[in-house]
Structure formats: structure tokens, C-alpha cells
PDB file of N, CA and C in Angstrom:
ATOM      1  N   UNK A 239      28.119 224.808  97.242  1.00 66.00           N
ATOM      2  CA  UNK A 239      28.700 223.372  97.173  1.00 66.00           C
ATOM      3  C   UNK A 239      28.956 222.330  98.366  1.00 66.00           C
ATOM      4  N   UNK A 240      28.467 221.536  99.097  1.00 84.00           N
ATOM      5  CA  UNK A 240      28.252 220.799 100.225  1.00 84.00           C
ATOM      6  C   UNK A 240      30.268 220.541 100.647  1.00 84.00           C
ATOM      7  N   UNK A 241      30.650 221.053 101.656  1.00 87.00           N
ATOM      8  CA  UNK A 241      32.256 220.425 101.849  1.00 87.00           C
ATOM      9  C   UNK A 241      32.141 218.930 101.988  1.00 87.00           C
ATOM     10  N   UNK A 242      31.242 218.634 102.450  1.00 92.00           N
ATOM     11  CA  UNK A 242      31.309 217.124 102.783  1.00 92.00           C
ATOM     12  C   UNK A 242      31.151 216.193 101.702  1.00 92.00           C
ATOM     13  N   UNK A 243      30.528 216.635 100.764  1.00 91.00           N
ATOM     14  CA  UNK A 243      30.165 216.073  99.149  1.00 91.00           C
ATOM     15  C   UNK A 243      31.135 216.149  98.666  1.00 91.00           C
ATOM     16  N   UNK A 244      31.802 217.476  98.576  1.00 88.00           N
ATOM     17  CA  UNK A 244      33.411 217.690  97.658  1.00 88.00           C
ATOM     18  C   UNK A 244      34.813 217.011  98.226  1.00 88.00           C
ATOM     19  N   UNK A 245      34.528 216.839  99.395  1.00 90.00           N
ATOM     20  CA  UNK A 245      35.656 215.713 100.317  1.00 90.00           C
ATOM     21  C   UNK A 245      35.380 213.977  99.520  1.00 90.00           C
ATOM     22  N   UNK A 246      34.451 214.090  99.644  1.00 90.00           N
ATOM     23  CA  UNK A 246      33.743 212.093  99.451  1.00 90.00           C
ATOM     24  C   UNK A 246      34.316 212.205  97.929  1.00 90.00           C
ATOM     25  N   UNK A 247      34.106 212.892  97.085  1.00 89.00           N
ATOM     26  CA  UNK A 247      34.245 213.288  95.465  1.00 89.00           C
ATOM     27  C   UNK A 247      35.986 213.081  95.182  1.00 89.00           C
ATOM     28  N   UNK A 248      36.216 214.166  96.312  1.00 87.00           N
ATOM     29  CA  UNK A 248      38.020 213.963  96.178  1.00 87.00           C
ATOM     30  C   UNK A 248      38.682 212.477  96.609  1.00 87.00           C
ATOM     31  N   UNK A 249      38.174 212.186  97.626  1.00 90.00           N
ATOM     32  CA  UNK A 249      38.549 211.408  98.093  1.00 90.00           C
ATOM     33  C   UNK A 249      38.517 209.860  96.859  1.00 90.00           C
ATOM     34  N   UNK A 250      37.386 209.756  96.331  1.00 92.00           N
ATOM     35  CA  UNK A 250      37.120 208.777  95.357  1.00 92.00           C
ATOM     36  C   UNK A 250      37.553 208.840  94.268  1.00 92.00           C
ATOM     37  N   UNK A 251      38.315 210.225  93.906  1.00 90.00           N
ATOM     38  CA  UNK A 251      39.038 210.564  92.717  1.00 90.00           C
ATOM     39  C   UNK A 251      40.034 210.225  92.984  1.00 90.00           C
ATOM     40  N   UNK A 252      40.629 210.301  94.203  1.00 90.00           N
ATOM     41  CA  UNK A 252      42.226 209.374  94.606  1.00 90.00           C
ATOM     42  C   UNK A 252      42.268 208.261  94.391  1.00 90.00           C
ATOM     43  N   UNK A 253      41.372 207.937  95.287  1.00 89.00           N
ATOM     44  CA  UNK A 253      41.443 205.986  95.065  1.00 89.00           C
ATOM     45  C   UNK A 253      41.259 205.711  93.735  1.00 89.00           C
ATOM     46  N   UNK A 254      40.312 206.211  92.653  1.00 90.00           N
ATOM     47  CA  UNK A 254      40.270 205.781  91.342  1.00 90.00           C
ATOM     48  C   UNK A 254      42.190 205.798  90.765  1.00 90.00           C
ATOM     49  N   UNK A 255      42.353 206.909  91.067  1.00 91.00           N
ATOM     50  CA  UNK A 255      43.880 207.378  90.183  1.00 91.00           C
ATOM     51  C   UNK A 255      44.797 206.572  91.117  1.00 91.00           C
ATOM     52  N   UNK A 256      44.647 206.096  92.114  1.00 90.00           N
ATOM     53  CA  UNK A 256      45.450 205.049  92.801  1.00 90.00           C
ATOM     54  C   UNK A 256      45.505 203.787  92.245  1.00 90.00           C
ATOM     55  N   UNK A 257      44.388 203.024  92.210  1.00 90.00           N
ATOM     56  CA  UNK A 257      43.987 201.529  91.662  1.00 90.00           C
ATOM     57  C   UNK A 257      44.182 201.928  90.183  1.00 90.00           C
ATOM     58  N   UNK A 258      44.400 202.831  89.419  1.00 91.00           N
ATOM     59  CA  UNK A 258      44.992 203.050  88.021  1.00 91.00           C
ATOM     60  C   UNK A 258      46.520 202.577  87.767  1.00 91.00           C
ATOM     61  N   UNK A 259      46.826 203.858  88.622  1.00 91.00           N
ATOM     62  CA  UNK A 259      48.127 203.428  89.173  1.00 91.00           C
ATOM     63  C   UNK A 259      48.741 202.173  88.937  1.00 91.00           C
ATOM     64  N   UNK A 260      48.409 201.587  90.114  1.00 91.00           N
ATOM     65  CA  UNK A 260      48.409 200.284  90.650  1.00 91.00           C
ATOM     66  C   UNK A 260      48.310 199.369  89.732  1.00 91.00           C
ATOM     67  N   UNK A 261      47.402 199.192  88.969  1.00 90.00           N
ATOM     68  CA  UNK A 261      47.090 198.164  87.858  1.00 90.00           C
ATOM     69  C   UNK A 261      47.910 198.467  86.485  1.00 90.00           C
ATOM     70  N   UNK A 262      48.358 199.869  86.265  1.00 90.00           N
ATOM     71  CA  UNK A 262      48.989 200.388  85.439  1.00 90.00           C
ATOM     72  C   UNK A 262      50.169 199.774  85.805  1.00 90.00           C
ATOM     73  N   UNK A 263      51.198 199.570  87.019  1.00 92.00           N
ATOM     74  CA  UNK A 263      52.360 199.410  87.329  1.00 92.00           C
ATOM     75  C   UNK A 263      52.050 197.303  87.026  1.00 92.00           C
ATOM     76  N   UNK A 264      51.068 197.061  87.805  1.00 91.00           N
ATOM     77  CA  UNK A 264      51.446 195.791  87.760  1.00 91.00           C
ATOM     78  C   UNK A 264      50.998 195.154  85.579  1.00 91.00           C
ATOM     79  N   UNK A 265      50.653 195.765  85.374  1.00 88.00           N
ATOM     80  CA  UNK A 265      50.692 195.480  83.478  1.00 88.00           C
ATOM     81  C   UNK A 265      52.027 195.808  83.246  1.00 88.00           C
ATOM     82  N   UNK A 266      52.732 196.545  83.646  1.00 83.00           N
ATOM     83  CA  UNK A 266      54.098 196.591  82.932  1.00 83.00           C
ATOM     84  C   UNK A 266      54.988 195.502  83.256  1.00 83.00           C
ATOM     85  N   UNK A 267      54.992 194.703  84.336  1.00 71.00           N
ATOM     86  CA  UNK A 267      55.818 193.525  84.965  1.00 71.00           C
ATOM     87  C   UNK A 267      55.288 192.456  84.020  1.00 71.00           C
TER      88      UNK A 267
END
């Protein structure tokens, strides 16, 4: 597996998780 590919996938997953967490916090208020 290409390291750069894994890094891009990992970054995207982290971004999606952060976005989901942010939206969840906004919906809570």
C-alpha cells in the first residue's frame, strides 16, 4: 500500500470525523 495514499485517506477520515463532531455539537445547542 502506498504511504501517500494512506496519508490522504487518513487525513480525509480525520477531516470527516472533525466535521461530524462539529455538526453534532452545533445540533446540540
